[in-house]
Amino acid sequence: MSSYVSHTTVDCADAYALSRWWQAVLDYREDPDDPNEPGHEECMISSADGRHRLLFIEVPEPKQVKNRIHLDLRPADGTRDAELARLVGHGAAVVADRRNADGTGWVVLADPEGNEFCILRSEAEVADRQP
C-alpha cells in the first residue's frame, strides 16, 4: 500500500489572482468544467498532461516565515538566466541569488504573495557543463 500526491496546496490571500499568476508562469491550465473565477476561495490549475496540480486556498493569516516546502522550477526552453528575467518581468521578486561562478546553483524567488520558489539551470545547461 502507498500514497501518491494528489496536488500541491498553496495558502494565499487571493486564490484567483495567485492561481492566474502561476498559470502564466508554468503554462498550466484550469479545468474547463470547473473554471477558476474571481472570488473563489479555492482555485486549481494543472500541467498540460494533468500529472501535476496546484491548489490555491485562501487563508486569513499572512505568510510570516520561510516556506518549509517549495517548488524548484527548471526552464523547459532556454536558460536559467533568461527564465529568471522572464519571471522577474512577470512580477517575481529575487530573494537570494545562489548562482556560482561555474554556472551551478540557483536563484530563490518569491511570487506576488511572498511564497518562495527556486529557478534552476535547464537540462541543456546541466548537460553542457558535464565533463
Coordinates of N, CA, C and O in Angstrom, one line a residue:
M1 N 0.8 -1.2 0.0 CA 0.0 0.0 0.0 C 0.9 1.2 0.0 O 1.9 1.3 0.7
S2 N 0.5 2.3 -0.7 CA 1.2 3.5 -0.8 C 0.3 4.6 -1.1 O -0.9 4.4 -1.3
S3 N 0.8 5.8 -1.1 CA 0.0 7.0 -1.4 C 0.7 7.7 -2.6 O 1.8 7.4 -3.0
Y4 N 0.0 8.6 -3.2 CA 0.5 9.5 -4.2 C 0.1 10.9 -4.0 O -0.9 11.2 -3.2
V5 N 0.8 11.9 -4.5 CA 0.5 13.3 -4.3 C -0.7 13.6 -5.2 O -0.5 13.6 -6.5
S6 N -1.8 14.0 -4.6 CA -3.0 14.4 -5.4 C -2.7 15.8 -6.0 O -3.0 16.0 -7.2
H7 N -2.2 16.7 -5.2 CA -1.9 18.1 -5.6 C -1.1 18.8 -4.6 O -1.0 18.3 -3.4
T8 N -0.4 19.8 -4.9 CA 0.3 20.7 -4.0 C -0.6 21.9 -3.7 O -1.1 22.5 -4.6
T9 N -0.7 22.2 -2.4 CA -1.6 23.3 -2.0 C -0.7 24.4 -1.5 O 0.3 24.3 -0.8
V10 N -1.2 25.6 -1.9 CA -0.5 26.9 -1.6 C -1.6 27.7 -0.8 O -2.6 28.1 -1.4
D11 N -1.3 28.1 0.4 CA -2.1 29.0 1.1 C -1.8 30.4 0.6 O -0.7 30.7 0.3
C12 N -2.9 31.2 0.5 CA -2.7 32.5 0.0 C -3.9 33.5 0.4 O -4.8 33.0 1.0
A13 N -3.7 34.7 0.1 CA -4.8 35.7 0.4 C -5.8 35.8 -0.8 O -7.0 36.1 -0.5
D14 N -5.3 35.6 -2.0 CA -6.2 35.8 -3.2 C -6.0 34.6 -4.1 O -5.1 34.6 -4.9
A15 N -6.8 33.5 -3.9 CA -6.6 32.3 -4.7 C -6.7 32.5 -6.2 O -5.9 31.9 -6.9
Y16 N -7.7 33.3 -6.6 CA -7.8 33.5 -8.1 C -6.6 34.2 -8.6 O -6.0 33.7 -9.6
A17 N -6.2 35.3 -8.0 CA -5.1 36.1 -8.6 C -3.8 35.3 -8.6 O -3.0 35.3 -9.6
L18 N -3.5 34.6 -7.5 CA -2.3 33.8 -7.4 C -2.3 32.6 -8.4 O -1.3 32.2 -9.0
S19 N -3.5 32.0 -8.5 CA -3.6 30.8 -9.5 C -3.4 31.3 -10.9 O -2.7 30.7 -11.7
R20 N -3.9 32.5 -11.2 CA -3.6 33.1 -12.6 C -2.1 33.4 -12.8 O -1.6 33.2 -13.9
W21 N -1.5 33.9 -11.7 CA -0.1 34.2 -11.9 C 0.7 33.0 -12.1 O 1.5 32.9 -13.1
W22 N 0.5 31.9 -11.3 CA 1.2 30.6 -11.5 C 0.8 30.0 -12.8 O 1.6 29.3 -13.5
Q23 N -0.4 30.1 -13.2 CA -0.8 29.5 -14.5 C 0.0 30.1 -15.6 O 0.4 29.3 -16.5
A24 N 0.2 31.4 -15.6 CA 1.1 32.0 -16.7 C 2.5 31.6 -16.5 O 3.2 31.3 -17.6
V25 N 3.1 31.5 -15.3 CA 4.5 31.1 -15.1 C 4.7 29.7 -15.6 O 5.7 29.4 -16.3
L26 N 3.8 28.8 -15.3 CA 4.0 27.4 -15.6 C 3.3 26.9 -16.9 O 3.5 25.7 -17.2
D27 N 2.6 27.7 -17.5 CA 1.7 27.3 -18.7 C 0.8 26.2 -18.3 O 0.7 25.2 -19.0
Y28 N 0.2 26.3 -17.1 CA -0.8 25.3 -16.6 C -2.2 25.7 -17.1 O -2.4 26.8 -17.6
R29 N -3.1 24.8 -16.9 CA -4.5 25.1 -17.3 C -5.4 24.9 -16.2 O -5.1 24.2 -15.2
E30 N -6.6 25.4 -16.3 CA -7.7 25.2 -15.3 C -8.6 24.2 -15.9 O -8.6 23.9 -17.2
D31 N -9.4 23.5 -15.1 CA -10.4 22.5 -15.6 C -11.5 23.3 -16.3 O -12.2 24.1 -15.6
P32 N -11.8 23.0 -17.6 CA -12.8 23.8 -18.2 C -14.2 23.5 -17.7 O -15.1 24.3 -17.8
D33 N -14.4 22.4 -17.0 CA -15.6 22.1 -16.4 C -15.8 22.7 -15.0 O -16.9 22.6 -14.4
D34 N -14.7 23.2 -14.4 CA -14.7 23.9 -13.1 C -13.8 25.1 -13.1 O -12.7 25.1 -12.5
P35 N -14.1 26.1 -13.9 CA -13.2 27.2 -14.1 C -13.0 28.0 -12.8 O -13.9 28.1 -12.0
N36 N -11.8 28.6 -12.7 CA -11.5 29.5 -11.6 C -12.0 30.9 -11.9 O -11.9 31.3 -13.0
E37 N -12.6 31.5 -10.9 CA -13.2 32.8 -11.1 C -12.8 33.7 -9.9 O -12.6 33.2 -8.8
P38 N -12.8 35.1 -10.1 CA -12.6 36.0 -9.0 C -13.6 35.7 -7.9 O -14.7 35.4 -8.1
G39 N -13.0 35.7 -6.7 CA -13.9 35.5 -5.5 C -13.9 34.0 -5.1 O -14.3 33.7 -3.9
H40 N -13.4 33.1 -5.9 CA -13.3 31.7 -5.5 C -12.3 31.6 -4.4 O -11.2 32.1 -4.5
E41 N -12.6 30.9 -3.3 CA -11.6 30.7 -2.2 C -10.7 29.5 -2.5 O -9.7 29.4 -1.8
E42 N -11.0 28.7 -3.5 CA -10.1 27.6 -3.9 C -10.0 27.6 -5.4 O -11.0 27.6 -6.1
C43 N -8.8 27.6 -5.9 CA -8.6 27.5 -7.4 C -7.5 26.5 -7.7 O -6.4 26.5 -7.1
M44 N -7.8 25.6 -8.7 CA -6.9 24.5 -9.0 C -6.4 24.8 -10.5 O -7.2 25.2 -11.3
I45 N -5.2 24.5 -10.7 CA -4.6 24.5 -12.0 C -3.8 23.3 -12.2 O -3.3 22.7 -11.2
S46 N -3.5 22.8 -13.4 CA -2.8 21.6 -13.6 C -1.9 21.7 -14.9 O -2.1 22.5 -15.8
S47 N -0.9 20.9 -14.9 CA 0.0 20.8 -16.0 C -0.8 20.3 -17.2 O -1.9 19.7 -17.1
A48 N -0.3 20.5 -18.4 CA -1.0 20.1 -19.7 C -1.3 18.6 -19.7 O -2.4 18.2 -20.2
D49 N -0.4 17.8 -19.1 CA -0.7 16.4 -19.1 C -1.5 15.9 -17.9 O -1.8 14.7 -17.8
G50 N -1.8 16.9 -17.0 CA -2.7 16.6 -15.9 C -2.0 15.9 -14.7 O -2.6 15.5 -13.7
R51 N -0.7 15.6 -14.9 CA 0.1 14.9 -13.8 C 0.4 15.7 -12.6 O 0.6 15.1 -11.5
H52 N 0.5 17.0 -12.7 CA 0.7 17.8 -11.5 C -0.3 18.9 -11.4 O -0.7 19.5 -12.4
R53 N -0.8 19.1 -10.2 CA -1.9 20.1 -9.9 C -1.4 20.9 -8.8 O -0.8 20.5 -7.8
L54 N -1.8 22.2 -8.9 CA -1.6 23.2 -7.8 C -3.0 23.7 -7.3 O -3.8 24.1 -8.2
L55 N -3.2 23.7 -6.0 CA -4.4 24.2 -5.5 C -4.1 25.4 -4.6 O -3.3 25.3 -3.7
F56 N -4.8 26.5 -4.9 CA -4.6 27.7 -4.1 C -5.8 27.9 -3.2 O -6.9 27.9 -3.7
I57 N -5.6 28.0 -1.9 CA -6.6 28.1 -1.0 C -6.4 29.4 -0.1 O -5.3 29.6 0.4
E58 N -7.5 30.2 0.0 CA -7.4 31.4 0.7 C -7.4 31.1 2.2 O -8.2 30.3 2.7
V59 N -6.5 31.8 2.9 CA -6.4 31.6 4.4 C -6.4 33.1 5.0 O -5.9 34.0 4.3
P60 N -6.8 33.2 6.2 CA -6.8 34.6 6.8 C -5.5 35.2 7.2 O -5.3 36.4 7.2
E61 N -4.5 34.3 7.6 CA -3.3 34.8 8.1 C -2.3 35.0 6.9 O -2.2 34.2 6.0
P62 N -1.4 36.0 7.0 CA -0.4 36.3 6.0 C 0.8 35.3 6.2 O 1.0 34.8 7.3
K63 N 1.6 35.2 5.1 CA 2.8 34.4 5.2 C 3.8 35.2 6.2 O 3.9 36.4 6.1
Q64 N 4.4 34.4 7.0 CA 5.3 35.1 8.0 C 6.8 34.6 8.0 O 7.6 35.4 8.4
V65 N 7.0 33.4 7.6 CA 8.4 32.9 7.6 C 8.7 32.1 6.3 O 7.8 31.9 5.5
K66 N 9.9 31.6 6.2 CA 10.3 30.9 5.0 C 9.5 29.6 4.9 O 9.1 29.0 5.8
N67 N 9.2 29.3 3.6 CA 8.4 28.1 3.3 C 9.2 26.9 3.8 O 10.4 26.8 3.7
R68 N 8.5 25.9 4.3 CA 9.1 24.6 4.6 C 9.1 23.7 3.4 O 9.9 22.7 3.4
I69 N 8.4 24.0 2.4 CA 8.3 23.2 1.2 C 8.2 24.2 0.1 O 7.5 25.3 0.2
H70 N 8.8 24.0 -1.1 CA 8.8 25.0 -2.2 C 8.9 24.2 -3.5 O 9.3 23.1 -3.5
L71 N 8.6 24.9 -4.6 CA 8.8 24.4 -5.9 C 10.2 24.8 -6.4 O 10.6 25.9 -6.3
D72 N 10.8 23.8 -7.1 CA 12.1 24.1 -7.9 C 11.7 24.0 -9.3 O 11.2 23.0 -9.8
L73 N 11.8 25.1 -10.0 CA 11.5 25.2 -11.5 C 12.7 25.1 -12.3 O 13.8 25.6 -12.0
R74 N 12.6 24.4 -13.4 CA 13.7 24.2 -14.4 C 13.1 24.7 -15.7 O 12.0 24.2 -16.2
P75 N 13.8 25.6 -16.4 CA 13.3 26.1 -17.7 C 13.1 25.0 -18.7 O 14.0 24.1 -18.9
A76 N 11.9 24.9 -19.4 CA 11.7 23.9 -20.4 C 12.5 24.3 -21.6 O 12.9 23.4 -22.3
D77 N 12.6 25.5 -21.9 CA 13.4 26.0 -23.1 C 14.3 27.2 -22.6 O 14.0 27.8 -21.6
G78 N 15.4 27.4 -23.2 CA 16.3 28.5 -22.9 C 17.1 28.2 -21.7 O 17.4 27.1 -21.3
T79 N 17.5 29.3 -21.0 CA 18.5 29.2 -19.9 C 17.8 29.6 -18.6 O 16.8 30.3 -18.6
R80 N 18.5 29.3 -17.5 CA 18.1 29.8 -16.2 C 18.0 31.3 -16.1 O 17.0 31.9 -15.7
D81 N 19.0 32.0 -16.7 CA 19.1 33.4 -16.6 C 18.0 34.1 -17.4 O 17.4 35.1 -17.0
A82 N 17.7 33.5 -18.6 CA 16.6 34.0 -19.4 C 15.2 33.8 -18.7 O 14.4 34.7 -18.7
E83 N 15.1 32.6 -18.1 CA 13.8 32.4 -17.3 C 13.7 33.3 -16.1 O 12.7 33.8 -15.8
L84 N 14.9 33.5 -15.5 CA 14.9 34.4 -14.3 C 14.4 35.8 -14.8 O 13.5 36.4 -14.1
A85 N 14.9 36.3 -15.9 CA 14.4 37.6 -16.4 C 12.9 37.6 -16.7 O 12.2 38.6 -16.4
R86 N 12.5 36.5 -17.3 CA 11.0 36.4 -17.6 C 10.2 36.5 -16.3 O 9.2 37.2 -16.2
L87 N 10.6 35.7 -15.3 CA 9.8 35.6 -14.1 C 9.8 36.9 -13.3 O 8.8 37.4 -12.8
V88 N 11.0 37.6 -13.3 CA 11.1 38.9 -12.6 C 10.2 39.9 -13.4 O 9.4 40.7 -12.8
G89 N 10.2 39.8 -14.7 CA 9.3 40.7 -15.5 C 7.8 40.4 -15.3 O 7.0 41.3 -15.5
H90 N 7.6 39.2 -14.9 CA 6.2 38.8 -14.6 C 5.7 39.1 -13.2 O 4.6 38.9 -12.8
G91 N 6.7 39.6 -12.4 CA 6.3 40.1 -11.0 C 6.9 39.3 -9.9 O 6.6 39.6 -8.7
A92 N 7.8 38.3 -10.2 CA 8.5 37.6 -9.1 C 9.6 38.6 -8.5 O 10.1 39.4 -9.2
A93 N 9.9 38.3 -7.3 CA 11.0 39.1 -6.6 C 12.2 38.2 -6.3 O 11.9 37.1 -5.8
V94 N 13.4 38.7 -6.5 CA 14.6 37.9 -6.2 C 14.8 38.0 -4.7 O 14.8 39.1 -4.1
V95 N 14.8 36.8 -4.0 CA 15.0 36.7 -2.6 C 16.5 36.5 -2.3 O 17.1 37.1 -1.4
A96 N 17.1 35.6 -3.0 CA 18.6 35.2 -2.8 C 19.1 34.7 -4.1 O 18.5 33.9 -4.8
D97 N 20.3 35.1 -4.4 CA 21.0 34.6 -5.6 C 22.1 33.7 -5.2 O 23.1 34.0 -4.6
R98 N 21.9 32.4 -5.5 CA 22.8 31.3 -5.1 C 23.5 30.8 -6.3 O 24.0 29.6 -6.3
R99 N 23.6 31.6 -7.4 CA 24.4 31.1 -8.6 C 25.9 31.2 -8.3 O 26.3 32.1 -7.6
N100 N 26.6 30.2 -8.8 CA 28.1 30.1 -8.6 C 28.8 30.5 -9.9 O 28.2 30.4 -11.0
A101 N 30.0 30.9 -9.8 CA 30.8 31.3 -11.0 C 30.9 30.2 -12.0 O 31.0 30.5 -13.2
D102 N 30.8 28.9 -11.6 CA 30.9 27.8 -12.6 C 29.6 27.5 -13.3 O 29.5 26.5 -14.0
G103 N 28.6 28.3 -13.0 CA 27.3 28.1 -13.6 C 26.3 27.2 -12.8 O 25.1 27.2 -13.1
T104 N 26.8 26.6 -11.7 CA 25.9 25.8 -10.9 C 25.1 26.8 -10.0 O 25.3 28.0 -10.0
G105 N 24.2 26.2 -9.2 CA 23.5 27.0 -8.2 C 22.1 27.3 -8.7 O 21.6 26.8 -9.7
W106 N 21.4 28.2 -8.0 CA 20.0 28.5 -8.3 C 19.7 29.9 -7.8 O 20.5 30.6 -7.1
V107 N 18.5 30.4 -8.1 CA 18.1 31.7 -7.6 C 16.8 31.5 -6.9 O 15.9 30.8 -7.4
V108 N 16.7 32.0 -5.7 CA 15.4 31.9 -4.9 C 14.6 33.2 -5.2 O 15.1 34.3 -5.2
L109 N 13.3 32.9 -5.6 CA 12.4 34.0 -5.9 C 11.2 33.9 -5.0 O 11.0 32.9 -4.3
A110 N 10.4 34.9 -5.1 CA 9.1 34.9 -4.4 C 8.0 35.3 -5.3 O 8.2 36.2 -6.2
D111 N 6.8 34.7 -5.2 CA 5.7 35.0 -6.0 C 5.1 36.3 -5.5 O 5.6 36.9 -4.5
P112 N 4.0 36.9 -6.1 CA 3.4 38.1 -5.6 C 3.0 38.1 -4.1 O 2.8 39.2 -3.5
E113 N 2.7 36.9 -3.5 CA 2.3 36.9 -2.1 C 3.5 36.4 -1.2 O 3.3 36.2 0.0
G114 N 4.7 36.4 -1.7 CA 5.9 36.1 -0.9 C 6.2 34.6 -0.8 O 7.2 34.3 0.0
N115 N 5.6 33.7 -1.5 CA 5.9 32.3 -1.4 C 7.2 32.0 -2.2 O 7.2 32.4 -3.4
E116 N 8.2 31.5 -1.6 CA 9.5 31.2 -2.2 C 9.4 30.0 -3.2 O 8.7 29.1 -2.9
F117 N 10.2 30.1 -4.2 CA 10.5 29.1 -5.2 C 11.8 29.3 -5.8 O 12.4 30.4 -5.6
C118 N 12.4 28.3 -6.4 CA 13.7 28.4 -7.0 C 13.7 28.2 -8.5 O 12.9 27.4 -9.0
I119 N 14.6 28.8 -9.1 CA 14.8 28.6 -10.6 C 16.2 27.9 -10.7 O 17.2 28.5 -10.3
L120 N 16.2 26.8 -11.4 CA 17.5 26.0 -11.6 C 17.9 26.2 -13.1 O 17.2 26.7 -13.9
R121 N 19.1 25.6 -13.4 CA 19.5 25.6 -14.8 C 18.7 24.6 -15.6 O 18.1 23.7 -15.0
S122 N 18.6 24.9 -16.9 CA 17.8 24.0 -17.7 C 18.6 22.7 -17.9 O 19.8 22.6 -17.6
E123 N 17.9 21.6 -18.3 CA 18.6 20.3 -18.5 C 19.7 20.5 -19.6 O 20.8 19.9 -19.4
A124 N 19.5 21.3 -20.6 CA 20.6 21.6 -21.6 C 21.8 22.2 -21.0 O 22.9 21.9 -21.3
E125 N 21.6 23.2 -20.1 CA 22.7 23.8 -19.4 C 23.5 22.8 -18.5 O 24.7 22.9 -18.5
V126 N 22.8 22.0 -17.8 CA 23.4 21.0 -17.0 C 24.2 20.0 -17.9 O 25.4 19.7 -17.6
A127 N 23.7 19.6 -19.0 CA 24.4 18.6 -19.9 C 25.6 19.3 -20.5 O 26.6 18.6 -20.6
D128 N 25.5 20.6 -20.8 CA 26.7 21.3 -21.4 C 27.9 21.4 -20.4 O 29.0 21.5 -20.8
R129 N 27.6 21.3 -19.1 CA 28.6 21.5 -18.1 C 29.2 20.2 -17.6 O 30.1 20.2 -16.8
Q130 N 28.7 19.1 -18.1 CA 29.2 17.8 -17.6 C 30.6 17.5 -18.3 O 30.8 17.9 -19.4
P131 N 31.5 16.9 -17.5 CA 32.8 16.6 -18.1 C 32.7 15.6 -19.3 O 31.8 14.8 -19.4

